[in-house]
Amino acid sequence: ELVSLQNVPYKEVIDFCKSLHASPNPNIKQAIILLLKKIYSYLGPALNLFLKDTSASFLKGLQNELAKVKVLEEHEKKPKLEGIDQ
């Protein structure tokens, strides 16, 4: 995987997700869940600190999804480039 979230401004992205979580569009809701799951793989339970002000129903559904996500170890967070010694 060449994409890394190490340098992403988490707070701004999470705030953006929170602003759209009530969208009636199911594609937007699914995209938000996928993005938050990816962020969770980097932040782990610390993600919950950013989500305290969201609705209980959204949090419950999100927690069910996050329970399926493996939190990455520090060495797994760096992008790997094939054929290049790191």
CSV table of N, CA, C and O in Angstrom, one decimal:
chain,number,residue,atom,x,y,z
A,1,GLU,N,0.8,-1.2,0.0
A,1,GLU,CA,0.0,0.0,0.0
A,1,GLU,C,0.9,1.2,0.0
A,1,GLU,O,1.7,1.4,0.9
A,2,LEU,N,0.7,2.1,-1.0
A,2,LEU,CA,1.6,3.3,-1.1
A,2,LEU,C,1.0,4.5,-0.4
A,2,LEU,O,1.7,5.4,-0.2
A,3,VAL,N,-0.2,4.4,0.0
A,3,VAL,CA,-0.8,5.5,0.7
A,3,VAL,C,-0.7,5.4,2.2
A,3,VAL,O,-0.9,4.4,2.7
A,4,SER,N,-0.2,6.5,2.8
A,4,SER,CA,-0.1,6.5,4.2
A,4,SER,C,-0.9,7.7,4.8
A,4,SER,O,-1.0,8.7,4.1
A,5,LEU,N,-1.4,7.5,5.9
A,5,LEU,CA,-2.2,8.6,6.6
A,5,LEU,C,-1.3,9.3,7.7
A,5,LEU,O,-1.9,10.1,8.4
A,6,GLN,N,-0.1,9.1,7.7
A,6,GLN,CA,0.8,9.7,8.8
A,6,GLN,C,0.7,11.2,8.8
A,6,GLN,O,0.8,11.8,9.9
A,7,ASN,N,0.7,11.8,7.7
A,7,ASN,CA,0.8,13.3,7.6
A,7,ASN,C,-0.6,14.0,7.3
A,7,ASN,O,-0.6,15.1,7.0
A,8,VAL,N,-1.6,13.2,7.5
A,8,VAL,CA,-3.0,13.8,7.2
A,8,VAL,C,-3.4,14.6,8.5
A,8,VAL,O,-3.2,14.1,9.6
A,9,PRO,N,-4.0,15.7,8.3
A,9,PRO,CA,-4.6,16.5,9.4
A,9,PRO,C,-5.8,15.8,9.9
A,9,PRO,O,-6.9,16.1,9.5
A,10,TYR,N,-5.7,14.9,10.9
A,10,TYR,CA,-6.8,14.1,11.3
A,10,TYR,C,-8.0,14.9,11.8
A,10,TYR,O,-9.1,14.6,11.5
A,11,LYS,N,-7.7,15.9,12.6
A,11,LYS,CA,-8.8,16.6,13.2
A,11,LYS,C,-9.7,17.2,12.1
A,11,LYS,O,-11.0,17.1,12.2
A,12,GLU,N,-9.1,17.8,11.1
A,12,GLU,CA,-9.9,18.4,10.0
A,12,GLU,C,-10.7,17.4,9.2
A,12,GLU,O,-11.8,17.6,8.9
A,13,VAL,N,-10.1,16.3,9.0
A,13,VAL,CA,-10.7,15.2,8.2
A,13,VAL,C,-11.9,14.6,9.0
A,13,VAL,O,-13.0,14.4,8.5
A,14,ILE,N,-11.6,14.4,10.3
A,14,ILE,CA,-12.7,13.8,11.2
A,14,ILE,C,-13.8,14.8,11.3
A,14,ILE,O,-15.0,14.5,11.3
A,15,ASP,N,-13.5,16.1,11.4
A,15,ASP,CA,-14.6,17.1,11.5
A,15,ASP,C,-15.4,17.2,10.2
A,15,ASP,O,-16.6,17.3,10.3
A,16,PHE,N,-14.7,17.0,9.1
A,16,PHE,CA,-15.4,16.9,7.8
A,16,PHE,C,-16.4,15.7,7.8
A,16,PHE,O,-17.5,15.8,7.4
A,17,CYS,N,-15.9,14.6,8.3
A,17,CYS,CA,-16.7,13.4,8.3
A,17,CYS,C,-17.9,13.6,9.3
A,17,CYS,O,-19.1,13.2,8.9
A,18,LYS,N,-17.7,14.2,10.4
A,18,LYS,CA,-18.8,14.5,11.3
A,18,LYS,C,-19.9,15.4,10.7
A,18,LYS,O,-21.0,15.3,11.0
A,19,SER,N,-19.4,16.4,9.9
A,19,SER,CA,-20.4,17.3,9.3
A,19,SER,C,-21.2,16.6,8.3
A,19,SER,O,-22.3,17.1,8.0
A,20,LEU,N,-20.8,15.5,7.7
A,20,LEU,CA,-21.6,14.8,6.7
A,20,LEU,C,-22.2,13.5,7.2
A,20,LEU,O,-23.0,12.9,6.4
A,21,HIS,N,-22.0,13.1,8.4
A,21,HIS,CA,-22.6,11.8,8.8
A,21,HIS,C,-24.1,11.7,8.8
A,21,HIS,O,-24.6,10.6,8.7
A,22,ALA,N,-24.8,12.8,8.8
A,22,ALA,CA,-26.2,12.8,8.8
A,22,ALA,C,-26.8,12.9,7.4
A,22,ALA,O,-28.0,13.1,7.2
A,23,SER,N,-25.9,12.8,6.4
A,23,SER,CA,-26.4,12.9,5.0
A,23,SER,C,-27.4,11.8,4.7
A,23,SER,O,-27.2,10.7,5.1
A,24,PRO,N,-28.4,12.2,3.9
A,24,PRO,CA,-29.3,11.1,3.5
A,24,PRO,C,-28.8,10.2,2.4
A,24,PRO,O,-29.4,9.2,2.1
A,25,ASN,N,-27.7,10.6,1.8
A,25,ASN,CA,-27.1,9.8,0.7
A,25,ASN,C,-26.3,8.6,1.3
A,25,ASN,O,-25.3,8.8,2.0
A,26,PRO,N,-26.7,7.4,1.0
A,26,PRO,CA,-26.1,6.2,1.6
A,26,PRO,C,-24.6,6.0,1.1
A,26,PRO,O,-23.8,5.5,1.9
A,27,ASN,N,-24.3,6.5,-0.1
A,27,ASN,CA,-22.9,6.4,-0.6
A,27,ASN,C,-22.0,7.3,0.3
A,27,ASN,O,-20.8,6.9,0.5
A,28,ILE,N,-22.5,8.5,0.7
A,28,ILE,CA,-21.7,9.4,1.5
A,28,ILE,C,-21.5,8.7,2.9
A,28,ILE,O,-20.3,8.7,3.4
A,29,LYS,N,-22.5,8.2,3.4
A,29,LYS,CA,-22.4,7.6,4.7
A,29,LYS,C,-21.4,6.4,4.7
A,29,LYS,O,-20.6,6.3,5.6
A,30,GLN,N,-21.5,5.6,3.7
A,30,GLN,CA,-20.5,4.5,3.5
A,30,GLN,C,-19.1,4.9,3.4
A,30,GLN,O,-18.2,4.4,4.0
A,31,ALA,N,-18.9,6.0,2.6
A,31,ALA,CA,-17.6,6.6,2.4
A,31,ALA,C,-17.0,7.1,3.7
A,31,ALA,O,-15.8,6.9,4.0
A,32,ILE,N,-17.8,7.7,4.5
A,32,ILE,CA,-17.4,8.3,5.8
A,32,ILE,C,-17.0,7.1,6.7
A,32,ILE,O,-15.9,7.2,7.4
A,33,ILE,N,-17.8,6.1,6.7
A,33,ILE,CA,-17.4,4.9,7.6
A,33,ILE,C,-16.1,4.3,7.1
A,33,ILE,O,-15.2,4.0,8.0
A,34,LEU,N,-15.9,4.2,5.8
A,34,LEU,CA,-14.6,3.6,5.3
A,34,LEU,C,-13.4,4.5,5.7
A,34,LEU,O,-12.4,4.0,6.1
A,35,LEU,N,-13.6,5.8,5.5
A,35,LEU,CA,-12.5,6.7,5.9
A,35,LEU,C,-12.2,6.7,7.4
A,35,LEU,O,-11.0,6.6,7.8
A,36,LEU,N,-13.2,6.7,8.2
A,36,LEU,CA,-13.0,6.6,9.6
A,36,LEU,C,-12.4,5.3,10.1
A,36,LEU,O,-11.6,5.2,11.0
A,37,LYS,N,-12.7,4.2,9.4
A,37,LYS,CA,-12.1,2.9,9.7
A,37,LYS,C,-10.6,3.0,9.4
A,37,LYS,O,-9.8,2.4,10.1
A,38,LYS,N,-10.3,3.6,8.2
A,38,LYS,CA,-8.9,3.7,7.9
A,38,LYS,C,-8.1,4.6,8.9
A,38,LYS,O,-7.0,4.2,9.3
A,39,ILE,N,-8.7,5.7,9.3
A,39,ILE,CA,-8.1,6.5,10.3
A,39,ILE,C,-7.9,5.8,11.6
A,39,ILE,O,-6.9,5.9,12.3
A,40,TYR,N,-9.0,5.0,12.0
A,40,TYR,CA,-8.9,4.2,13.2
A,40,TYR,C,-7.7,3.2,13.1
A,40,TYR,O,-7.1,3.0,14.2
A,41,SER,N,-7.4,2.7,12.0
A,41,SER,CA,-6.3,1.8,11.9
A,41,SER,C,-5.0,2.4,12.2
A,41,SER,O,-4.0,1.8,12.7
A,42,TYR,N,-4.9,3.8,12.1
A,42,TYR,CA,-3.7,4.5,12.5
A,42,TYR,C,-3.8,5.0,13.9
A,42,TYR,O,-2.8,5.0,14.6
A,43,LEU,N,-4.9,5.5,14.3
A,43,LEU,CA,-5.0,6.2,15.6
A,43,LEU,C,-5.5,5.2,16.7
A,43,LEU,O,-5.2,5.5,17.9
A,44,GLY,N,-6.2,4.2,16.4
A,44,GLY,CA,-6.7,3.3,17.4
A,44,GLY,C,-7.8,4.0,18.2
A,44,GLY,O,-8.5,4.9,17.7
A,45,PRO,N,-8.0,3.6,19.5
A,45,PRO,CA,-9.0,4.2,20.3
A,45,PRO,C,-9.0,5.7,20.5
A,45,PRO,O,-10.0,6.3,20.9
A,46,ALA,N,-7.8,6.3,20.2
A,46,ALA,CA,-7.7,7.8,20.3
A,46,ALA,C,-8.7,8.5,19.3
A,46,ALA,O,-9.1,9.6,19.6
A,47,LEU,N,-9.2,7.8,18.3
A,47,LEU,CA,-10.2,8.4,17.4
A,47,LEU,C,-11.4,8.8,18.2
A,47,LEU,O,-12.1,9.8,17.9
A,48,ASN,N,-11.8,8.0,19.2
A,48,ASN,CA,-13.0,8.3,20.0
A,48,ASN,C,-13.0,9.7,20.6
A,48,ASN,O,-14.0,10.3,20.9
A,49,LEU,N,-11.8,10.2,20.9
A,49,LEU,CA,-11.6,11.5,21.5
A,49,LEU,C,-12.2,12.6,20.6
A,49,LEU,O,-12.7,13.6,21.0
A,50,PHE,N,-12.1,12.4,19.3
A,50,PHE,CA,-12.5,13.3,18.3
A,50,PHE,C,-14.0,13.2,18.0
A,50,PHE,O,-14.6,14.1,17.3
A,51,LEU,N,-14.6,12.1,18.4
A,51,LEU,CA,-16.0,11.8,18.1
A,51,LEU,C,-17.0,12.0,19.2
A,51,LEU,O,-18.2,11.6,19.1
A,52,LYS,N,-16.6,12.6,20.3
A,52,LYS,CA,-17.4,12.7,21.5
A,52,LYS,C,-18.7,13.5,21.2
A,52,LYS,O,-19.7,13.3,21.9
A,53,ASP,N,-18.7,14.4,20.3
A,53,ASP,CA,-19.8,15.3,20.1
A,53,ASP,C,-20.7,14.8,18.9
A,53,ASP,O,-21.6,15.6,18.4
A,54,THR,N,-20.6,13.5,18.6
A,54,THR,CA,-21.5,13.0,17.5
A,54,THR,C,-22.7,12.3,18.2
A,54,THR,O,-22.6,11.9,19.3
A,55,SER,N,-23.7,12.0,17.4
A,55,SER,CA,-24.9,11.3,17.9
A,55,SER,C,-24.6,9.9,18.4
A,55,SER,O,-23.7,9.2,17.9
A,56,ALA,N,-25.3,9.5,19.4
A,56,ALA,CA,-25.2,8.2,20.0
A,56,ALA,C,-25.4,7.1,19.0
A,56,ALA,O,-24.7,6.1,18.9
A,57,SER,N,-26.4,7.3,18.1
A,57,SER,CA,-26.7,6.2,17.1
A,57,SER,C,-25.6,6.1,16.1
A,57,SER,O,-25.3,5.0,15.7
A,58,PHE,N,-25.0,7.2,15.7
A,58,PHE,CA,-23.9,7.1,14.7
A,58,PHE,C,-22.7,6.4,15.4
A,58,PHE,O,-22.1,5.6,14.8
A,59,LEU,N,-22.4,6.8,16.6
A,59,LEU,CA,-21.3,6.2,17.4
A,59,LEU,C,-21.5,4.7,17.5
A,59,LEU,O,-20.5,4.0,17.4
A,60,LYS,N,-22.7,4.3,17.9
A,60,LYS,CA,-22.9,2.9,18.1
A,60,LYS,C,-22.6,2.1,16.8
A,60,LYS,O,-21.9,1.1,16.8
A,61,GLY,N,-23.2,2.6,15.7
A,61,GLY,CA,-22.9,1.9,14.4
A,61,GLY,C,-21.4,1.9,14.0
A,61,GLY,O,-20.9,0.9,13.5
A,62,LEU,N,-20.8,3.1,14.3
A,62,LEU,CA,-19.4,3.2,13.9
A,62,LEU,C,-18.5,2.2,14.8
A,62,LEU,O,-17.6,1.6,14.3
A,63,GLN,N,-18.9,2.2,16.1
A,63,GLN,CA,-18.1,1.3,17.0
A,63,GLN,C,-18.2,-0.2,16.5
A,63,GLN,O,-17.2,-0.9,16.7
A,64,ASN,N,-19.4,-0.6,16.0
A,64,ASN,CA,-19.5,-1.9,15.5
A,64,ASN,C,-18.6,-2.2,14.3
A,64,ASN,O,-18.0,-3.3,14.2
A,65,GLU,N,-18.4,-1.2,13.5
A,65,GLU,CA,-17.5,-1.3,12.3
A,65,GLU,C,-16.1,-1.3,12.8
A,65,GLU,O,-15.3,-2.0,12.3
A,66,LEU,N,-15.8,-0.4,13.7
A,66,LEU,CA,-14.4,-0.3,14.2
A,66,LEU,C,-13.9,-1.5,14.9
A,66,LEU,O,-12.7,-1.8,14.9
A,67,ALA,N,-14.8,-2.2,15.5
A,67,ALA,CA,-14.4,-3.5,16.2
A,67,ALA,C,-13.8,-4.5,15.2
A,67,ALA,O,-13.1,-5.4,15.6
A,68,LYS,N,-14.1,-4.3,13.9
A,68,LYS,CA,-13.5,-5.3,12.9
A,68,LYS,C,-12.2,-4.8,12.4
A,68,LYS,O,-11.6,-5.5,11.6
A,69,VAL,N,-11.7,-3.7,12.8
A,69,VAL,CA,-10.5,-3.1,12.2
A,69,VAL,C,-9.3,-3.4,13.1
A,69,VAL,O,-9.3,-3.3,14.3
A,70,LYS,N,-8.2,-3.8,12.4
A,70,LYS,CA,-6.9,-4.0,13.1
A,70,LYS,C,-6.1,-2.7,13.2
A,70,LYS,O,-5.9,-2.1,12.2
A,71,VAL,N,-5.7,-2.4,14.4
A,71,VAL,CA,-4.9,-1.2,14.6
A,71,VAL,C,-3.5,-1.5,14.2
A,71,VAL,O,-2.9,-2.5,14.6
A,72,LEU,N,-2.9,-0.7,13.3
A,72,LEU,CA,-1.6,-0.9,12.8
A,72,LEU,C,-0.5,-0.7,13.9
A,72,LEU,O,-0.6,0.2,14.7
A,73,GLU,N,0.5,-1.5,13.8
A,73,GLU,CA,1.7,-1.3,14.6
A,73,GLU,C,2.5,-0.1,14.0
A,73,GLU,O,2.3,0.2,12.8
A,74,GLU,N,3.4,0.5,14.7
A,74,GLU,CA,4.1,1.7,14.2
A,74,GLU,C,4.8,1.4,12.9
A,74,GLU,O,4.8,2.2,12.0
A,75,HIS,N,5.5,0.3,12.8
A,75,HIS,CA,6.3,-0.1,11.6
A,75,HIS,C,5.4,-0.3,10.4
A,75,HIS,O,5.8,-0.2,9.3
A,76,GLU,N,4.1,-0.6,10.6
A,76,GLU,CA,3.2,-0.9,9.5
A,76,GLU,C,2.6,0.4,8.9
A,76,GLU,O,1.9,0.4,7.9
A,77,LYS,N,2.7,1.5,9.6
A,77,LYS,CA,2.1,2.8,9.2
A,77,LYS,C,2.9,3.5,8.1
A,77,LYS,O,2.4,4.4,7.4
A,78,LYS,N,4.1,3.0,7.8
A,78,LYS,CA,4.9,3.7,6.8
A,78,LYS,C,4.6,3.0,5.5
A,78,LYS,O,4.5,1.8,5.4
A,79,PRO,N,4.5,3.8,4.4
A,79,PRO,CA,4.3,3.2,3.1
A,79,PRO,C,5.4,2.3,2.6
A,79,PRO,O,6.6,2.6,2.9
A,80,LYS,N,5.2,1.2,2.0
A,80,LYS,CA,6.2,0.3,1.5
A,80,LYS,C,6.3,0.5,0.0
A,80,LYS,O,5.3,0.4,-0.8
A,81,LEU,N,7.5,0.7,-0.5
A,81,LEU,CA,7.8,0.9,-1.9
A,81,LEU,C,8.5,-0.4,-2.4
A,81,LEU,O,9.6,-0.6,-1.9
A,82,GLU,N,7.9,-1.1,-3.3
A,82,GLU,CA,8.6,-2.4,-3.8
A,82,GLU,C,9.8,-2.0,-4.5
A,82,GLU,O,9.9,-1.1,-5.3
A,83,GLY,N,10.9,-2.8,-4.3
A,83,GLY,CA,12.1,-2.7,-5.0
A,83,GLY,C,13.0,-1.6,-4.5
A,83,GLY,O,14.1,-1.3,-5.0
A,84,ILE,N,12.6,-0.9,-3.4
A,84,ILE,CA,13.4,0.1,-2.8
A,84,ILE,C,13.8,-0.2,-1.4
A,84,ILE,O,12.9,-0.6,-0.6
A,85,ASP,N,15.0,-0.3,-1.1
A,85,ASP,CA,15.5,-0.6,0.3
A,85,ASP,C,15.1,0.6,1.2
A,85,ASP,O,15.3,1.8,0.9
A,86,GLN,N,14.6,0.2,2.4
A,86,GLN,CA,14.1,1.3,3.3
A,86,GLN,C,15.0,1.3,4.5
A,86,GLN,O,15.4,0.4,5.1
